[in-house]
mmCIF file of C-alpha atoms in Angstrom:
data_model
loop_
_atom_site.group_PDB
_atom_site.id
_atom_site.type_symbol
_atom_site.label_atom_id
_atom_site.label_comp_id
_atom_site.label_asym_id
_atom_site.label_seq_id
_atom_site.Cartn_x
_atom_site.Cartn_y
_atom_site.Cartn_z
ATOM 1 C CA UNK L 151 11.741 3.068 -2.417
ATOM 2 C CA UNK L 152 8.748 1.474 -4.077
ATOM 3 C CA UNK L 153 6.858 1.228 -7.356
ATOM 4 C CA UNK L 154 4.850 -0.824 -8.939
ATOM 5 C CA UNK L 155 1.783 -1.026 -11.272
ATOM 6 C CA UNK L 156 -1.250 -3.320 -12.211
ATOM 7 C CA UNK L 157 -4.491 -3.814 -12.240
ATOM 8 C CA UNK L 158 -6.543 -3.601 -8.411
ATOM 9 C CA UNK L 159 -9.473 -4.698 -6.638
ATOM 10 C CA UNK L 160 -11.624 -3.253 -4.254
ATOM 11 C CA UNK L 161 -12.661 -5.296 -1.509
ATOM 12 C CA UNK L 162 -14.310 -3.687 1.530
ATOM 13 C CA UNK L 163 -11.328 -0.977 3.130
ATOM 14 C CA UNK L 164 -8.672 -2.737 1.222
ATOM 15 C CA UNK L 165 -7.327 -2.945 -2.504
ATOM 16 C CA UNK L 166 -5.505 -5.557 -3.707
ATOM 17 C CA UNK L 167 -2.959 -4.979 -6.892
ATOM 18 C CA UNK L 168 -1.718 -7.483 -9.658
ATOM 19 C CA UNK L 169 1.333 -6.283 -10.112
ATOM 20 C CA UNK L 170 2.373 -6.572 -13.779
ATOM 21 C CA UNK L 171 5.554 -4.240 -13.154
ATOM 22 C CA UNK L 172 7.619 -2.940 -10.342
ATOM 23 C CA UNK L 173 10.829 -1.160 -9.720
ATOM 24 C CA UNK L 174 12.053 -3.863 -7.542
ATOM 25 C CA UNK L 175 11.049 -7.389 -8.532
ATOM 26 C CA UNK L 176 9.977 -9.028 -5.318
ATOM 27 C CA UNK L 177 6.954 -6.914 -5.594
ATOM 28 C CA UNK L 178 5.787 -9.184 -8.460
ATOM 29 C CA UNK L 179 6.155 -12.337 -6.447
ATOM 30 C CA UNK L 180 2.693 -11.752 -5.323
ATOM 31 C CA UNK L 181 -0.436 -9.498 -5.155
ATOM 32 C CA UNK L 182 0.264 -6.063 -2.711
ATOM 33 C CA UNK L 183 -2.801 -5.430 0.173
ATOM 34 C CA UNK L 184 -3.328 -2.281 1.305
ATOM 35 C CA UNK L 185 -6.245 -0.613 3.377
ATOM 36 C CA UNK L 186 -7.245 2.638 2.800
ATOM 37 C CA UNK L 187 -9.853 5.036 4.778
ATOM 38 C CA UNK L 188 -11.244 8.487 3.720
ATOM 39 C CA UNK L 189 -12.281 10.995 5.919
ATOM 40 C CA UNK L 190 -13.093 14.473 4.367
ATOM 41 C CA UNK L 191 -10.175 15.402 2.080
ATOM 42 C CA UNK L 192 -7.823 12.932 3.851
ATOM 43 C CA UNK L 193 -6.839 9.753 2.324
ATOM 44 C CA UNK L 194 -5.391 6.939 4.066
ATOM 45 C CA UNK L 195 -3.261 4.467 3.096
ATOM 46 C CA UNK L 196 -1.358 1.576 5.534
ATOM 47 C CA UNK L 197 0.257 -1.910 5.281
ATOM 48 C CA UNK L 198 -0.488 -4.936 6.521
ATOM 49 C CA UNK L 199 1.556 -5.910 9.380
ATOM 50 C CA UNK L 200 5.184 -7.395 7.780
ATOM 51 C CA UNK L 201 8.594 -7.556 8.764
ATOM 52 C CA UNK L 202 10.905 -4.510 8.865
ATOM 53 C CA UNK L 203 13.148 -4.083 5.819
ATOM 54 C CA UNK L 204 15.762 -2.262 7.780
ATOM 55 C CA UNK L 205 14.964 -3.377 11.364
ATOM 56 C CA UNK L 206 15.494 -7.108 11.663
ATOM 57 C CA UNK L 207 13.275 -9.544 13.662
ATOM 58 C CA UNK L 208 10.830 -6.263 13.648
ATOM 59 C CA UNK L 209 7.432 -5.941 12.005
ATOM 60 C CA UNK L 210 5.835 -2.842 10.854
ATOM 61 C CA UNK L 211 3.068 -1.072 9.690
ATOM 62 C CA UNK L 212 3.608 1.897 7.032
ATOM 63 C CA UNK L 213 0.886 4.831 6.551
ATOM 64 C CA UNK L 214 0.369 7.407 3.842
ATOM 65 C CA UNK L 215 -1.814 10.252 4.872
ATOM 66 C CA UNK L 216 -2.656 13.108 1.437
ATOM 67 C CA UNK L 217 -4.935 15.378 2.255
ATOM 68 C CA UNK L 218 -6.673 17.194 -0.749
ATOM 69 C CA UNK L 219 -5.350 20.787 -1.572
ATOM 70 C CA UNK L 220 -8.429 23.070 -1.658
#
């Protein structure tokens, strides 16, 4: 699980977050990158490449998908 909070910035398909708090503490090592796409009432979210937390010597690529309730 993940959480953390901060200020962002917006830069092209991506947002970038300070993160001033976070559940786990390695998130405030440095700033969290994500990209992001909307289409309609669907919004994207996705990782940069890293490596796997659970599957070593792996690297991954996470996506959110909401889609607005009408």
């Amino acid at each position: 699980m993940n959480a953390y909070t901060g200020r962002y910035r917006i830069e092209g398909d991506k947002f970038v977050t300070t993160v001033d708090g976070a559940w786990n503490e390695v998130f405030k090592a440095r700033e969290q990158v994500r990209y992001f796409s909307l289409d309609g009432d669907r919004l994207t979210i996705r990782t940069p490449e890293q490596l796997s937390a659970n599957l070593p010597g792996k690297r991954v690529i996470s996506t959110l998908l909401w889609e607005r309730e009408r």
